[in-house]
Structures are given as structure tokens and as C-alpha cells.
Amino acid sequence: MHAFRFESLTLPPEAEEMRRKVRAFLQEERDTGRYAAHRTSWSTFDPEFSKRAAKAGFIGMTWPKQYGGGEYSNLQRFVVTEEMLAAGAPGGAHWIADRQSGPQILKHGSERARQLILPKIAAGECYFGIGMSEPDSGSDLAAARTKADKVEGGWVINGTKIWTSNAHRVHYLIVLARTEPLSENRHAGLSQFIVDTSSEGIEIRPIMNLSGGHEFNEVFFKSCFVPDDMMIGKPGEGWTRVTGELAFERAGPDRFMSDIRLLVELVDKIGREPNERQAVEIGRLAAHFATLRRMSSSIAGLLERGESPVTEAALVKDVGTAFEREVPEMVRKLLPIEASLDDDDEYSQAMAHVLLHAPSFTIRGGTPEILRGMIARGLGLR
């Protein structure tokens, strides 16, 4: 049986210096009224905020300077990510591109794709969506039925993706498709493609969420052509590529800090004299949060060493999003309120914002069933 790798990590001085820098940037953003922390989060799509964050050097931080990056460490980027989340920064426009699509292109994309796309992401002007989930298969990526057929100069994609966040707003999707017929090895014969959403042969239909907002989409590919140099990696490497990409998606602080602002508003609202139950439960949530933070920072250390902590990332995502789901349930018991986005009270607004989005926390990025299967496999238990 294999073991998890969660080593203790002390952030270096340059990471703490980066923390001071990003805090100053975020304080100025709030002081000038550019966003309201109690009703925004990392999934809030605000292109103007992304451009300002890029100008300050907070996008593409670890990438080479020749592609617009800052050549900072993964630990410096980790600090910026958690400060953005703690401040409720509206980074949804650039989040996916910066977190996973850009690193995927940098590591496995063609040189043309790197030169064409990475500088635009680093400038906060190019956004990505994730083309993985499909109808009737959900998070079971090995069940993908979208296919890509080889033609002269490229590939033609046909199929459907679903629950594609912001597909109607982003410039590109990274699409997982079958390039070989399905065989006994369900993980074989898959490939990843960078697909321009303005291409012919793409239809995007909205899926309205619980709050009446439009974030999710269903995306139909009908004879959509993709050039050869927009494939990520080589034909048939899709499963390895997509699981490596998911390590970036699942391990970060955004998997346990999506509703951190609600916890902050609760503590502020209760003040310095909580009753016994409030003190016990807030202490328990804070302890869980600290543990998750340590696990996530440990993974940032593994990424810094060039490793691919797929199993550890799946564990952080599973436990972290369960924590995110628990926060609003516990908070409303400790301080009941009729939550409303139209209320003047910031605690009420924060509660309403979280309640409307919490159902998706454990689903996006892989359901618990899928993640636990990955963890069992990673530990050698299946």
C-alpha cells in the first residue's frame, strides 16, 4: 500500500514578501470600491479585475518571462492564491487559464500555442473553460464519447460537453476527446485539444443555475476543425494529460476557501464574546481549515519540485469541498438569519451568496465518488 505525501512546509521569505505585495494590491481594490468582498468569490467573472491583477504581476506568475510570466515559485503563487481567496477577489475570468490551462499548454502544448496564448493569459486578456464532463457520464472522464477524427492538417471534433463554466465568455476550451475507438482499456485512445470558442461548428447553450445566473453551459461540437498544433501532447496521451491537469485544479486553496468570506463575516458578527457552542464550532472549523491549508501548501511544495501529486490532490479536493459544504450549514445554525442578496447587512449577503453556490462545491472538479476511487487506486487498494 502506498502512502500519502504531505510534508511539513515553511514558506520562504520571498513568499511572505509576495504576501505583503498582494495584500496591498487587494486593499487598494477594496478601498476604491472596485468590488465587494462579502458577495464575490474566485468564480465571479470580472475581466477588468483580471487585467489589473495581471498588470500587478499576479497572473502567469511561475511561467518563463518569454511567455509573459514572472518566473516566481509555486510557493509565491500559492500565497497570492490564498490571499485572493481570503479577500473575496473576483478572479473568475482568469482563474482557470492561470490555474491549469496555461500550465498545461506550457508543459505539453506546441510552441505556436505557447507563443500565441500564454502572453495573452498573463496579460489578463485571455480566458479558458474546461471541456471534460459529458452528458450521462458526469465526472467519469474515461466514459467520454466526444470524438476527434484525423483529417488533413488537423482534427474534426464531434460531440457534447456539459457543465462547462463560462463557455459563453471564454476564448478557449481544453477539450478531451476520443481519437481511437473505445477498448477494454477505457483510459486509452483519448487526446486533449485547445479549441477556439469562436471556431465554426461550436454551439453554446446556457444552463441556468439555482440563483438564476448563467455560468454553466452545454457545448455542442459539430465538425469543429482544430489544427494539429492545438493538440496537447501526442495522440492517445489524453488520460495522462488530463489527470495531470486535474492535479492543478484539485489541490489549490480554492478547494476549501470558496466560502471563507462567510466564515469571516460570522466571526465579525458574533464579536469577541461568543457563547459556548459558537466558540466550540468556530474553533473546530478553524482547525479543519488550518489542516487543509497545510495539506494544500504541501502539494504546492511537491509541484515546486516538479512532481505530479494526483492522489494527494484528489484527497484535498474531496475533504476540502466537503468542508466548504459544511460551513454554511454550521454557520446558519450558529447565527440564524433570513439571508438575502438585497439586504444591507453584509453577513446576510454573504450567506445568500454562499447558499446559492454551495450545491456545486462538491461536484465541480470531480464528484466524491470519482475522487475516492482515484484515492483508492493511488494507494494501491484497487
Coordinates of C-alpha atoms in Angstrom, one line a residue:
M1 CA 0.0 0.0 0.0
H2 CA 1.3 3.4 -1.0
A3 CA 1.3 6.4 1.4
F4 CA 0.2 10.0 1.1
R5 CA 2.9 12.6 0.8
F6 CA 2.1 15.6 3.0
E7 CA 5.4 17.0 4.1
S8 CA 5.6 19.9 6.5
L9 CA 6.4 23.1 4.7
T10 CA 7.7 26.5 5.9
L11 CA 7.1 29.3 3.4
P12 CA 10.3 31.1 2.4
P13 CA 10.9 34.9 3.0
E14 CA 10.2 35.7 -0.7
A15 CA 6.7 34.1 -0.4
E16 CA 5.9 36.3 2.7
E17 CA 7.2 39.4 0.8
M18 CA 4.8 38.4 -2.0
R19 CA 2.0 38.2 0.6
R20 CA 2.6 41.8 1.6
K21 CA 2.6 42.9 -2.1
V22 CA -0.7 41.2 -3.0
R23 CA -2.4 42.4 0.3
A24 CA -1.5 46.0 -0.6
F25 CA -3.0 45.5 -4.1
L26 CA -6.2 44.0 -2.8
Q27 CA -6.6 46.6 -0.1
E28 CA -6.4 49.3 -2.8
E29 CA -9.0 47.4 -4.8
R30 CA -11.4 47.4 -1.9
D31 CA -10.7 51.0 -0.8
T32 CA -11.5 52.3 -4.2
G33 CA -14.8 50.3 -4.2
R34 CA -14.0 48.1 -7.2
Y35 CA -15.5 45.0 -5.6
A36 CA -17.5 44.0 -2.5
A37 CA -15.7 41.1 -0.7
H38 CA -18.8 39.7 1.0
R39 CA -20.6 39.0 -2.2
T40 CA -17.9 38.0 -4.7
S41 CA -15.5 35.0 -4.9
W42 CA -13.0 33.3 -7.2
S43 CA -15.8 32.3 -9.5
T44 CA -17.0 35.9 -10.0
F45 CA -16.2 36.8 -13.7
D46 CA -14.7 40.3 -13.8
P47 CA -12.4 40.9 -16.8
E48 CA -11.4 44.4 -15.6
F49 CA -10.2 43.0 -12.3
S50 CA -8.2 40.3 -14.1
K51 CA -6.4 42.9 -16.2
R52 CA -5.5 44.9 -13.1
A53 CA -4.3 41.8 -11.4
A54 CA -2.2 40.9 -14.5
K55 CA -0.7 44.4 -14.6
A56 CA 0.4 43.9 -10.9
G57 CA 2.1 40.6 -11.9
F58 CA -0.3 38.1 -10.3
I59 CA -1.2 36.0 -13.4
G60 CA 1.2 33.6 -15.0
M61 CA 3.5 34.0 -12.0
T62 CA 5.5 30.8 -12.4
W63 CA 5.9 30.9 -16.2
P64 CA 9.0 32.0 -18.1
K65 CA 9.3 35.7 -18.9
Q66 CA 9.4 34.9 -22.7
Y67 CA 5.8 33.9 -22.4
G68 CA 4.7 36.9 -20.2
G69 CA 5.3 35.1 -16.9
G70 CA 7.1 36.3 -13.8
E71 CA 9.3 33.3 -13.1
Y72 CA 8.2 33.2 -9.5
S73 CA 8.0 29.9 -7.5
N74 CA 4.9 27.8 -6.9
L75 CA 5.0 28.8 -3.3
Q76 CA 4.8 32.5 -4.1
R77 CA 1.9 31.7 -6.4
F78 CA 0.3 29.7 -3.6
V79 CA 0.4 32.8 -1.3
V80 CA -1.2 35.0 -3.9
T81 CA -3.9 32.5 -4.5
E82 CA -4.9 32.2 -0.8
E83 CA -4.8 36.0 -0.3
M84 CA -7.1 36.5 -3.4
L85 CA -9.5 33.9 -1.9
A86 CA -9.3 35.4 1.6
A87 CA -10.1 38.8 0.2
G88 CA -13.0 37.6 -1.9
A89 CA -11.3 38.8 -5.1
P90 CA -13.4 38.4 -8.3
G91 CA -10.8 36.4 -10.3
G92 CA -13.2 34.1 -12.2
A93 CA -12.3 35.4 -15.6
H94 CA -8.6 34.4 -15.5
W95 CA -8.8 31.7 -12.8
I96 CA -9.0 28.5 -15.0
A97 CA -6.5 29.8 -17.5
D98 CA -4.0 30.8 -14.8
R99 CA -4.5 27.7 -12.6
Q100 CA -4.5 24.8 -15.1
S101 CA -4.9 25.7 -18.8
G102 CA -1.8 27.8 -19.0
P103 CA 0.5 25.4 -17.2
Q104 CA -0.9 22.6 -19.3
I105 CA 0.0 24.4 -22.5
L106 CA 3.4 25.5 -21.2
K107 CA 4.3 21.9 -20.4
H108 CA 2.7 19.9 -23.2
G109 CA 1.5 22.4 -25.8
S110 CA 3.1 23.2 -29.2
E111 CA 5.5 26.2 -29.4
R112 CA 2.9 28.0 -31.6
A113 CA 0.3 27.5 -28.9
R114 CA 2.7 28.8 -26.2
Q115 CA 3.6 31.9 -28.1
L116 CA 0.0 32.6 -29.3
I117 CA -1.8 32.1 -26.0
L118 CA 0.3 32.4 -22.9
P119 CA 1.2 36.1 -23.2
K120 CA -2.5 36.9 -23.5
I121 CA -3.3 34.9 -20.4
A122 CA -0.5 36.6 -18.5
A123 CA -1.9 40.0 -19.6
G124 CA -5.4 39.1 -18.2
E125 CA -6.9 39.2 -21.6
C126 CA -7.5 35.5 -22.5
Y127 CA -9.8 33.2 -20.6
F128 CA -10.3 29.4 -20.6
G129 CA -13.0 26.9 -19.9
I130 CA -12.8 23.1 -19.1
G131 CA -14.2 20.7 -21.7
M132 CA -14.2 17.5 -19.8
S133 CA -17.7 16.5 -18.4
E134 CA -20.3 14.9 -20.8
P135 CA -24.0 14.1 -20.6
D136 CA -24.8 10.8 -19.0
S137 CA -21.2 10.3 -17.7
G138 CA -20.6 13.4 -15.5
S139 CA -17.2 13.2 -13.9
D140 CA -16.3 9.8 -15.3
L141 CA -13.9 11.1 -17.9
A142 CA -13.0 7.7 -19.1
A143 CA -16.6 7.4 -20.4
A144 CA -16.0 10.3 -22.8
R145 CA -17.8 9.9 -26.2
T146 CA -16.8 13.1 -27.9
K147 CA -14.5 12.0 -30.7
A148 CA -11.9 13.7 -32.9
D149 CA -11.2 12.2 -36.3
K150 CA -7.9 12.9 -38.1
V151 CA -8.1 15.0 -41.3
E152 CA -5.5 16.9 -43.4
G153 CA -3.8 19.4 -41.1
G154 CA -5.7 18.7 -38.0
W155 CA -8.7 17.0 -36.4
V156 CA -12.5 17.3 -36.6
I157 CA -14.4 17.1 -33.3
N158 CA -18.0 16.0 -32.8
G159 CA -19.8 15.5 -29.5
T160 CA -21.1 17.3 -26.5
K161 CA -19.7 18.7 -23.3
I162 CA -21.8 19.8 -20.3
W163 CA -21.5 21.9 -17.1
T164 CA -18.8 24.0 -18.9
S165 CA -18.3 27.0 -16.8
N166 CA -18.3 30.4 -18.7
A167 CA -18.1 28.7 -22.1
H168 CA -20.1 31.7 -23.4
R169 CA -17.4 34.1 -22.1
V170 CA -14.0 32.4 -22.6
H171 CA -11.8 32.4 -25.6
Y172 CA -10.7 28.8 -25.5
L173 CA -11.7 25.4 -24.1
I174 CA -9.4 22.4 -23.5
V175 CA -11.5 19.5 -24.8
L176 CA -10.9 15.8 -24.0
A177 CA -11.9 13.6 -27.0
R178 CA -11.6 10.1 -28.2
T179 CA -9.1 9.8 -31.1
E180 CA -9.3 6.0 -31.1
P181 CA -12.3 3.6 -30.7
L182 CA -13.3 2.7 -27.1
S183 CA -11.5 -0.5 -26.0
E184 CA -11.2 -2.6 -22.8
N185 CA -8.7 -0.1 -21.5
R186 CA -11.1 2.9 -21.1
H187 CA -8.2 5.3 -20.4
A188 CA -6.6 4.6 -23.8
G189 CA -7.3 6.4 -27.1
L190 CA -8.0 9.8 -25.5
S191 CA -6.4 13.2 -26.5
Q192 CA -6.7 16.8 -25.4
F193 CA -7.2 19.8 -27.8
I194 CA -7.2 23.6 -27.4
V195 CA -10.4 24.7 -29.1
D196 CA -11.0 28.4 -30.0
T197 CA -14.7 29.1 -29.0
S198 CA -15.1 31.4 -32.0
S199 CA -14.5 28.5 -34.4
E200 CA -17.1 27.3 -36.8
G201 CA -19.0 24.2 -35.6
I202 CA -19.5 25.2 -31.9
E203 CA -22.9 25.9 -30.4
I204 CA -23.1 27.0 -26.7
R205 CA -26.4 26.8 -24.9
P206 CA -26.9 28.2 -21.4
I207 CA -27.7 26.2 -18.2
M208 CA -29.2 28.5 -15.6
N209 CA -28.1 27.8 -12.0
L210 CA -30.1 27.8 -8.8
S211 CA -29.6 31.6 -8.4
G212 CA -30.9 32.3 -11.9
G213 CA -27.4 33.1 -13.0
H214 CA -25.7 31.9 -16.2
E215 CA -22.4 30.3 -15.5
F216 CA -22.8 26.7 -16.8
N217 CA -23.3 25.7 -20.4
E218 CA -23.8 22.8 -22.7
V219 CA -21.4 22.9 -25.7
F220 CA -22.1 21.1 -29.0
F221 CA -19.3 20.3 -31.4
K222 CA -20.4 19.7 -35.0
S223 CA -17.5 19.0 -37.4
C224 CA -15.3 21.6 -35.5
F225 CA -11.8 21.7 -37.0
V226 CA -8.8 22.0 -34.7
P227 CA -5.2 22.4 -36.2
D228 CA -2.6 19.7 -35.4
D229 CA -0.6 22.2 -33.3
M230 CA -3.5 22.8 -31.0
M231 CA -3.3 19.2 -29.6
I232 CA -1.9 19.0 -26.2
G233 CA 0.8 16.3 -26.1
K234 CA 0.6 13.4 -28.5
P235 CA -2.4 11.4 -29.8
G236 CA -3.5 8.9 -27.2
E237 CA -1.9 10.8 -24.2
G238 CA -5.1 12.4 -23.2
W239 CA -5.7 10.4 -20.0
T240 CA -2.2 11.2 -18.6
R241 CA -2.5 14.8 -19.7
V242 CA -6.0 15.3 -18.1
T243 CA -5.1 13.7 -14.8
G244 CA -2.0 15.8 -14.6
E245 CA -4.1 18.9 -15.3
L246 CA -6.5 17.9 -12.6
A247 CA -3.7 18.0 -10.0
F248 CA -3.5 21.7 -10.6
E249 CA -7.3 22.0 -10.4
R250 CA -7.9 20.0 -7.2
A251 CA -5.1 20.8 -4.9
G252 CA -5.3 24.6 -4.5
P253 CA -6.8 26.7 -1.8
D254 CA -9.8 27.4 -4.0
R255 CA -11.0 23.9 -2.9
F256 CA -11.5 24.8 0.7
M257 CA -11.8 28.6 0.6
S258 CA -14.7 29.3 -1.7
D259 CA -16.9 30.4 1.2
I260 CA -14.2 31.7 3.6
R261 CA -15.8 35.2 3.5
L262 CA -18.9 33.8 5.1
L263 CA -16.8 32.5 8.0
V264 CA -15.1 35.9 8.3
E265 CA -18.5 37.7 8.4
L266 CA -19.7 35.2 11.0
V267 CA -16.8 35.8 13.3
D268 CA -17.1 39.6 12.8
K269 CA -20.9 39.4 13.5
I270 CA -20.5 37.4 16.7
G271 CA -17.7 39.6 18.0
R272 CA -15.4 38.9 20.9
E273 CA -17.9 37.2 23.3
P274 CA -19.3 34.1 21.5
N275 CA -21.4 31.7 23.5
E276 CA -20.0 28.2 24.3
R277 CA -21.4 26.5 21.3
Q278 CA -20.3 29.3 18.9
A279 CA -16.8 29.2 20.4
V280 CA -16.6 25.4 20.0
E281 CA -17.8 25.2 16.4
I282 CA -15.8 28.2 15.2
G283 CA -12.7 26.6 16.8
R284 CA -13.5 23.3 15.1
L285 CA -13.9 24.9 11.7
A286 CA -10.7 26.9 12.1
A287 CA -8.8 23.7 13.0
H288 CA -10.1 22.0 9.9
F289 CA -9.3 25.0 7.8
A290 CA -5.7 25.1 9.2
T291 CA -5.2 21.4 8.4
L292 CA -6.5 21.8 4.8
R293 CA -4.2 24.8 4.3
R294 CA -1.2 22.7 5.5
M295 CA -2.1 19.9 3.1
S296 CA -2.6 22.3 0.2
S297 CA 0.7 24.1 0.8
S298 CA 2.5 20.8 1.0
I299 CA 1.2 20.0 -2.5
A300 CA 2.4 23.4 -3.7
G301 CA 5.8 22.2 -2.5
L302 CA 5.6 18.9 -4.5
L303 CA 4.6 20.9 -7.6
E304 CA 7.6 23.2 -7.0
R305 CA 9.8 20.0 -7.1
G306 CA 8.3 19.0 -10.4
E307 CA 6.2 16.2 -9.1
S308 CA 2.6 15.3 -10.0
P309 CA 0.7 14.7 -6.7
V310 CA -2.5 13.3 -8.3
T311 CA -3.6 11.2 -5.3
E312 CA -2.9 13.9 -2.7
A313 CA -4.7 16.5 -4.9
A314 CA -7.8 14.2 -5.1
L315 CA -7.8 13.9 -1.3
V316 CA -7.6 17.7 -0.7
K317 CA -10.4 18.3 -3.2
D318 CA -12.7 15.7 -1.6
V319 CA -12.1 16.8 2.0
G320 CA -11.8 20.5 1.1
T321 CA -15.1 20.7 -0.7
A322 CA -16.9 18.7 2.0
F323 CA -15.6 21.4 4.4
E324 CA -16.9 24.1 2.1
R325 CA -20.4 22.5 2.1
E326 CA -20.3 22.2 5.9
V327 CA -19.5 25.9 6.5
P328 CA -22.9 27.4 5.5
E329 CA -24.8 24.6 7.2
M330 CA -23.0 25.2 10.5
V331 CA -22.9 29.0 10.2
R332 CA -26.7 29.3 9.8
K333 CA -27.2 27.2 13.0
L334 CA -24.8 29.4 15.0
L335 CA -26.3 32.7 13.9
P336 CA -29.7 32.2 12.1
I337 CA -30.7 34.8 9.6
E338 CA -33.1 35.3 6.7
A339 CA -30.3 35.5 4.0
S340 CA -30.8 37.9 1.1
L341 CA -28.6 39.5 -1.6
D342 CA -30.8 42.6 -1.3
D343 CA -30.2 43.0 2.4
D344 CA -28.0 45.9 3.6
D345 CA -26.3 43.5 6.1
E346 CA -23.0 42.1 4.8
Y347 CA -23.5 38.8 6.8
S348 CA -26.9 38.3 5.2
Q349 CA -25.5 39.0 1.7
A350 CA -22.5 36.7 2.2
M351 CA -24.9 33.9 3.5
A352 CA -27.2 34.3 0.5
H353 CA -24.3 34.3 -2.0
V354 CA -22.8 31.0 -0.5
L355 CA -26.2 29.2 -0.2
L356 CA -26.8 29.8 -3.9
H357 CA -23.5 28.4 -4.9
A358 CA -22.7 25.7 -2.3
P359 CA -24.5 22.8 -4.1
S360 CA -21.8 22.9 -6.8
F361 CA -18.8 22.9 -4.5
T362 CA -18.5 19.1 -4.3
I363 CA -19.5 18.5 -7.9
R364 CA -17.2 20.7 -9.9
G365 CA -13.7 19.3 -10.5
G366 CA -14.9 15.7 -9.8
T367 CA -17.6 14.2 -7.6
P368 CA -16.6 12.5 -4.3
E369 CA -17.3 9.0 -5.8
I370 CA -14.8 9.6 -8.6
L371 CA -12.2 11.2 -6.2
R372 CA -12.4 8.3 -3.7
G373 CA -11.9 5.8 -6.5
M374 CA -8.8 7.7 -7.6
I375 CA -7.5 7.8 -4.0
A376 CA -8.1 4.1 -3.5
R377 CA -6.3 3.4 -6.8
G378 CA -3.4 5.8 -5.9
L379 CA -2.9 3.9 -2.6
G380 CA -2.9 0.6 -4.3
L381 CA -6.2 -0.5 -2.8
R382 CA -7.9 -1.3 -6.1

